[in-house]
XYZ file of N, CA and C in Angstrom:
510
model
N 108.397 151.184 105.660
C 107.364 151.162 106.511
C 107.504 151.816 107.697
N 106.133 151.714 108.289
C 106.415 152.827 109.593
C 106.843 151.785 110.774
N 107.066 152.441 111.705
C 107.143 152.144 113.474
C 106.392 152.723 114.341
N 106.120 151.615 115.662
C 105.650 152.148 116.541
C 106.026 153.282 117.552
N 105.488 154.297 118.164
C 105.012 155.320 118.463
C 105.397 154.573 119.654
N 106.698 155.125 120.614
C 107.022 154.712 122.196
C 107.348 155.882 123.045
N 106.220 155.653 124.490
C 106.466 156.498 125.241
C 107.885 156.136 125.576
N 108.303 157.400 126.065
C 109.331 157.583 126.918
C 109.946 155.931 127.608
N 108.720 156.211 128.736
C 108.890 155.096 129.956
C 108.785 153.745 129.785
N 108.284 153.416 128.167
C 108.164 152.151 127.323
C 108.948 151.808 126.410
N 109.978 152.158 126.269
C 110.800 152.198 124.928
C 111.394 150.471 125.214
N 111.294 149.635 124.043
C 111.512 148.114 124.176
C 113.446 148.529 124.430
N 113.467 147.233 124.800
C 115.138 147.133 125.440
C 115.339 148.089 127.210
N 114.033 148.633 127.326
C 114.499 148.822 128.946
C 113.451 148.602 130.014
N 112.838 147.599 129.642
C 111.501 146.827 129.929
C 112.315 145.486 130.088
N 111.330 144.977 131.401
C 111.755 143.433 131.270
C 111.243 142.238 130.648
N 110.230 143.012 129.442
C 109.665 141.995 128.562
C 109.912 142.774 127.392
N 109.547 142.396 126.383
C 109.607 142.962 124.644
C 108.948 141.681 123.959
N 107.922 141.956 123.214
C 107.683 141.361 122.426
C 107.054 141.485 120.897
N 107.715 141.001 119.945
C 106.867 141.718 118.925
C 106.814 140.799 117.654
N 105.224 140.897 116.826
C 104.946 139.874 116.007
C 104.460 141.088 114.911
N 104.330 140.321 113.760
C 104.062 140.886 112.192
C 103.812 139.727 111.376
N 102.988 140.865 111.037
C 102.101 139.438 109.306
C 102.242 140.578 108.292
N 102.528 139.995 107.159
C 102.574 141.043 105.911
C 101.244 139.639 105.183
N 100.451 140.462 104.769
C 99.217 139.155 103.872
C 98.683 140.110 102.534
N 98.222 139.341 101.511
C 97.465 139.705 100.608
C 96.365 139.899 100.580
N 95.622 140.980 99.810
C 94.618 140.494 99.592
C 93.358 141.380 101.063
N 93.741 142.061 101.113
C 93.228 142.374 102.601
C 93.939 144.011 102.714
N 92.510 145.079 102.745
C 93.246 146.185 103.424
C 93.334 146.527 104.512
N 93.648 147.518 105.209
C 93.732 148.377 106.525
C 92.361 148.613 107.081
N 91.611 149.253 106.193
C 90.286 149.098 106.602
C 89.418 148.292 106.787
N 89.899 147.080 105.701
C 89.196 145.901 106.543
C 89.426 145.566 107.850
N 90.503 145.266 108.059
C 91.162 144.364 109.314
C 90.859 145.698 110.366
N 90.771 146.973 110.296
C 90.592 148.042 111.359
C 89.432 147.553 112.330
N 88.118 147.510 112.046
C 87.193 147.028 112.682
C 87.407 145.920 113.586
N 87.770 145.122 113.290
C 88.229 143.752 114.040
C 89.218 144.108 114.860
N 90.319 145.162 115.155
C 90.702 145.404 116.275
C 90.358 146.797 116.848
N 90.114 147.436 116.117
C 89.660 148.950 117.224
C 87.794 148.700 117.922
N 87.361 147.210 117.466
C 86.182 147.061 118.474
C 86.778 145.727 119.661
N 86.930 146.079 120.348
C 87.648 145.161 121.390
C 86.542 144.089 121.733
N 84.998 144.407 121.633
C 84.334 143.395 122.019
C 84.179 141.827 121.215
N 85.206 142.164 119.785
C 85.150 141.589 118.859
C 86.818 140.579 118.762
N 87.117 140.890 119.559
C 88.553 140.133 120.538
C 87.836 138.911 120.352
N 87.401 138.322 121.490
C 87.020 137.002 121.752
C 86.470 136.303 120.182
N 85.864 136.584 119.548
C 85.457 136.232 118.177
C 86.227 135.526 117.315
N 87.684 135.999 117.495
C 88.605 135.514 116.939
C 90.286 134.873 117.754
N 90.077 135.338 118.968
C 91.632 135.595 119.744
C 90.848 134.718 121.340
N 90.721 133.730 121.233
C 90.528 133.040 122.401
C 91.338 133.182 123.426
N 92.280 133.798 124.024
C 92.831 134.219 124.885
C 92.709 135.971 125.081
N 91.205 136.242 124.704
C 90.731 137.848 125.175
C 89.226 137.411 125.910
N 88.677 137.917 126.618
C 87.451 137.465 127.383
C 87.500 139.016 128.685
N 86.162 139.024 128.368
C 85.593 139.963 129.742
C 85.627 141.236 129.734
N 85.290 141.544 128.123
C 85.676 142.972 127.777
C 85.071 143.615 128.429
N 85.177 144.591 129.031
C 84.346 145.940 129.893
C 84.573 147.464 129.832
N 83.428 148.256 129.110
C 84.118 149.454 129.001
C 83.634 149.994 130.164
N 84.386 151.053 131.258
C 84.126 151.761 132.117
C 83.203 152.491 132.330
N 83.342 153.672 131.044
C 81.813 154.243 130.676
C 80.617 153.927 130.475
N 80.530 152.583 130.428
C 79.300 151.694 129.911
C 79.022 152.395 128.353
N 79.812 152.678 127.655
C 79.786 152.996 126.332
C 80.555 152.067 125.619
N 80.705 151.822 124.080
C 81.683 150.255 123.749
C 80.578 150.471 122.317
N 81.151 149.511 121.252
C 82.351 148.872 121.603
C 83.753 149.290 120.926
N 83.462 150.822 120.100
C 85.013 150.847 119.521
C 85.675 152.072 120.929
N 87.098 151.801 120.357
C 87.866 152.120 121.005
C 88.137 153.176 120.940
N 88.343 154.244 121.590
C 89.152 155.665 121.281
C 90.405 156.315 121.895
N 90.773 157.493 121.539
C 92.141 158.023 122.578
C 91.509 158.130 124.082
N 92.267 157.828 125.201
C 91.695 158.009 126.241
C 90.413 157.513 126.753
N 89.996 156.234 126.211
C 88.664 155.243 126.701
C 89.519 154.254 127.562
N 88.845 154.019 128.888
C 88.994 153.165 129.669
C 88.276 151.622 129.272
N 88.994 150.754 129.682
C 88.696 149.631 129.531
C 89.401 148.088 130.303
N 88.761 147.025 130.409
C 89.432 146.097 131.004
C 88.801 145.019 130.271
N 89.868 143.960 130.527
C 89.766 142.709 129.734
C 90.627 141.608 130.489
N 90.449 140.238 130.181
C 91.422 138.960 130.782
C 91.926 138.963 129.686
N 93.620 138.757 129.711
C 94.196 138.188 128.955
C 95.588 137.137 129.852
N 96.007 136.099 129.207
C 96.962 135.264 129.772
C 96.800 134.909 131.222
N 95.728 134.737 131.592
C 95.115 134.717 133.036
C 95.038 135.873 133.597
N 95.556 136.977 133.252
C 95.370 138.542 133.858
C 94.266 138.973 133.974
N 93.644 139.551 134.585
C 92.579 140.530 134.369
C 93.224 141.973 134.142
N 93.184 142.466 133.190
C 93.808 144.195 132.775
C 92.998 145.162 132.625
N 93.664 146.209 133.966
C 93.141 147.406 133.426
C 93.324 148.246 132.107
N 92.880 149.080 131.774
C 93.384 149.663 130.255
C 93.035 151.057 129.981
N 93.698 151.603 128.905
C 93.657 153.007 128.712
C 94.302 153.421 127.500
N 93.442 153.460 126.154
C 93.594 153.738 125.301
C 94.457 155.013 125.347
N 96.048 155.242 124.920
C 96.594 155.937 124.835
C 97.053 156.728 123.508
N 96.657 155.922 122.028
C 96.693 156.353 120.699
C 95.659 155.754 119.979
N 95.186 156.402 119.483
C 93.904 156.002 117.879
C 94.254 156.669 117.206
N 94.557 156.349 116.132
C 94.525 157.010 114.834
C 94.086 155.885 113.569
N 92.809 156.236 113.158
C 92.092 155.194 112.164
C 92.962 154.946 110.750
N 93.274 153.907 110.280
C 93.815 154.575 108.852
C 93.225 154.998 107.638
N 94.677 155.679 107.352
C 93.483 156.672 106.005
C 94.730 156.755 104.625
N 94.354 156.891 103.611
C 95.136 157.116 102.457
C 96.599 157.387 103.035
N 97.253 156.465 102.537
C 98.648 156.426 102.808
C 99.492 156.793 104.030
N 98.680 156.636 105.133
C 99.145 156.460 106.938
C 97.904 155.243 107.606
N 99.497 154.739 108.356
C 98.943 153.397 108.596
C 98.037 153.574 110.251
N 96.801 152.745 110.873
C 96.089 152.629 111.824
C 96.990 152.553 112.772
N 96.785 153.335 113.913
C 97.205 153.011 114.922
C 96.818 152.956 116.181
N 96.645 152.142 117.137
C 96.417 151.811 118.581
C 96.719 151.152 119.592
N 96.918 151.918 120.426
C 98.039 151.289 121.892
C 96.875 151.865 123.092
N 97.363 150.982 123.764
C 97.029 150.986 125.360
C 97.953 150.885 126.606
N 97.765 151.453 127.315
C 98.762 151.165 128.707
C 97.485 150.693 129.526
N 98.594 149.380 129.881
C 97.287 148.496 131.055
C 98.123 148.058 132.143
N 97.433 147.632 133.224
C 98.351 147.228 134.575
C 97.222 145.778 134.948
N 98.309 145.137 135.377
C 97.408 144.166 136.614
C 97.819 143.982 137.919
N 97.155 143.681 139.105
C 97.832 142.952 140.325
C 98.492 144.305 140.815
N 98.918 143.724 142.397
C 99.532 144.496 143.228
C 100.638 144.050 143.666
N 101.455 145.212 144.512
C 102.837 144.657 145.245
C 103.687 143.772 144.233
N 103.908 142.833 144.470
C 105.388 141.834 143.770
C 104.623 141.230 142.479
N 103.371 141.660 142.606
C 103.029 140.722 141.437
C 102.022 141.884 140.160
N 102.512 143.189 140.552
C 102.083 143.911 139.548
C 102.943 143.917 138.212
N 102.125 144.085 137.185
C 102.460 144.315 135.891
C 102.239 145.340 135.081
N 102.801 146.053 134.478
C 102.401 147.450 133.582
C 102.948 146.945 132.289
N 101.865 147.306 131.221
C 102.509 146.964 130.018
C 101.821 148.468 128.969
N 102.711 148.171 127.752
C 101.986 148.909 126.544
C 102.046 148.493 125.334
N 100.796 147.994 125.115
C 100.328 147.014 123.676
C 100.009 148.315 122.585
N 100.922 148.219 121.378
C 100.591 149.007 120.601
C 100.388 147.600 119.511
N 99.966 148.808 118.674
C 99.054 148.194 116.741
C 99.331 149.210 116.253
N 99.986 148.620 114.721
C 99.835 149.404 113.716
C 99.619 148.336 112.359
N 98.363 149.111 111.663
C 97.942 148.494 110.456
C 98.106 149.441 109.429
N 98.726 148.871 108.399
C 99.060 149.687 107.497
C 98.903 149.108 105.962
N 98.595 150.126 104.770
C 98.604 149.320 103.101
C 99.499 149.500 103.030
N 100.241 148.256 102.016
C 101.690 148.106 101.580
C 101.236 148.063 100.054
N 102.039 148.394 99.050
C 101.769 147.817 97.519
C 101.551 146.698 97.022
N 100.349 146.489 95.933
C 100.722 145.048 95.275
C 98.851 144.580 96.325
N 98.452 145.320 96.685
C 96.914 144.912 97.791
C 97.507 144.190 99.103
N 98.535 144.582 99.643
C 99.062 143.737 101.093
C 99.079 144.636 102.151
N 98.494 144.092 103.153
C 98.714 144.964 104.279
C 99.537 144.295 105.459
N 100.026 144.664 106.524
C 101.309 144.955 107.308
C 100.139 144.866 108.674
N 100.686 143.909 109.733
C 99.862 144.082 110.788
C 101.342 143.825 111.864
N 101.831 144.939 112.329
C 102.258 144.844 113.426
C 101.740 145.220 114.821
N 102.440 144.300 116.069
C 102.203 144.194 117.343
C 103.073 143.923 118.262
N 103.352 145.089 119.058
C 104.618 145.126 119.997
C 103.804 145.383 120.838
N 104.907 144.591 121.995
C 104.048 145.188 123.769
C 105.448 144.729 124.645
N 105.339 145.821 125.144
C 106.441 146.035 126.509
C 106.255 145.870 127.715
N 106.479 145.536 128.777
C 106.040 144.816 130.023
C 107.042 144.881 130.799
N 106.960 145.756 132.106
C 107.456 145.876 133.486
C 107.061 145.106 134.427
N 107.752 145.234 135.438
C 107.086 144.539 136.632
C 107.738 142.757 137.190
N 107.433 141.957 138.498
C 108.355 140.727 138.405
C 107.554 139.903 137.447
N 106.378 139.912 137.010
C 105.456 138.957 136.428
C 106.138 139.251 134.960
N 106.507 140.177 134.747
C 106.921 140.456 133.299
C 108.224 139.349 133.015
N 109.420 139.849 133.811
C 110.444 138.552 133.927
C 110.189 137.111 134.081
N 109.570 136.808 134.754
C 109.092 135.628 134.589
C 108.824 135.059 133.373
N 107.612 136.050 132.639
C 107.250 135.369 131.004
C 108.433 136.053 130.251
N 108.960 136.415 130.573
C 110.496 136.759 129.488
C 111.317 136.112 129.422
N 111.460 134.648 130.646
C 112.167 133.368 130.683
C 111.472 132.691 130.600
N 109.865 132.320 129.852
C 108.815 131.154 129.869
C 109.718 130.632 128.561
N 109.302 129.479 128.153
C 109.950 128.883 126.803
C 108.808 127.823 126.813
N 108.092 127.809 125.578
C 107.807 128.642 124.735
C 107.475 129.855 125.009
N 107.740 130.975 124.316
C 107.096 132.452 125.220
C 105.780 132.278 125.005
N 104.944 132.276 126.092
C 103.371 132.486 125.787
C 102.763 133.885 125.339
N 103.773 135.318 125.395
C 103.410 136.178 125.052
C 103.625 136.463 123.309
N 104.668 135.527 122.989
C 104.998 135.573 121.683
C 104.117 134.550 120.787
N 103.330 133.501 121.246
C 102.760 132.464 120.449
C 101.577 133.327 120.844
N 101.303 133.875 121.686
C 99.728 134.229 122.206
C 98.863 135.647 121.251
N 100.431 136.641 120.798
C 99.961 137.629 119.889
C 100.298 136.739 118.181
N 100.763 135.968 118.398
C 100.552 135.482 116.862
C 99.260 134.960 116.322
N 98.568 133.858 117.600
C 97.136 133.523 117.579
C 96.599 134.984 117.288
N 96.971 135.831 118.158
C 96.205 137.388 118.315
C 95.801 138.009 116.073
N 96.875 137.643 115.555
C 97.506 138.139 114.642
C 96.757 136.994 113.590
N 96.964 136.020 113.849
C 96.341 135.084 112.901
C 95.001 135.179 112.865
N 94.203 135.181 113.968
C 92.689 135.637 114.275
C 92.292 136.366 113.086
N 93.021 137.881 113.963
C 92.385 138.905 112.679
C 92.359 139.090 111.809
N 93.687 138.460 110.926
C 93.438 138.188 109.433
C 92.195 137.291 109.160
N 92.375 136.251 109.997
C 91.383 135.387 109.302
C 89.829 136.097 109.557
N 89.693 136.898 110.546
C 88.498 137.374 110.532
C 88.222 138.387 110.016
N 88.904 139.050 109.334
C 88.878 139.728 108.327
C 88.902 139.357 106.620
N 89.574 138.259 106.467
C 89.178 137.496 105.194
C 87.926 136.395 105.727
N 86.710 135.956 106.571
C 86.122 135.617 106.297
C 84.622 136.680 106.705
N 84.981 137.705 106.543
C 84.003 139.354 106.927
C 83.984 139.563 105.640
N 84.786 139.324 104.209
C 84.896 139.566 103.056
C 83.971 138.553 102.310
N 83.759 137.543 102.644
C 82.549 136.476 102.156
C 81.436 136.754 102.661
N 81.061 137.720 103.572
C 79.615 137.570 103.968
C 79.093 138.250 102.976
């Protein structure tokens, strides 16, 4: 199985907060899941913690390397830029990652959120999402129980799988 590719400044274990969520499900392919992840304006359809998605260049809804966008999540308005974008292909995982930031001064939050979607043997797909965070809000989030990032990202994964499954039935 493949791993997330991390920029040196955002290596897990070197930041204030890190969360990792993963699902492996049968009956779906990476190509069936990908549109639900790569088109940010679809996120609120299956993940209630995502809202107010805006593309700065007026285009959309697809993400691509370098694309700037904004959205709200976990009570934070986040500015973001896609740093990695590779669609899934035969034998290769799909990858999308963005650098995001919110707040100023003591309330500044700096994040790198990455996704990996890959086909596995036996008609299974693996979806991995990981996020590192820097800043005082990240320190608070890391100590909060239950962990809102861990639980929120699990909701995102579950919603993503559900949306892909429902689209097969149409």
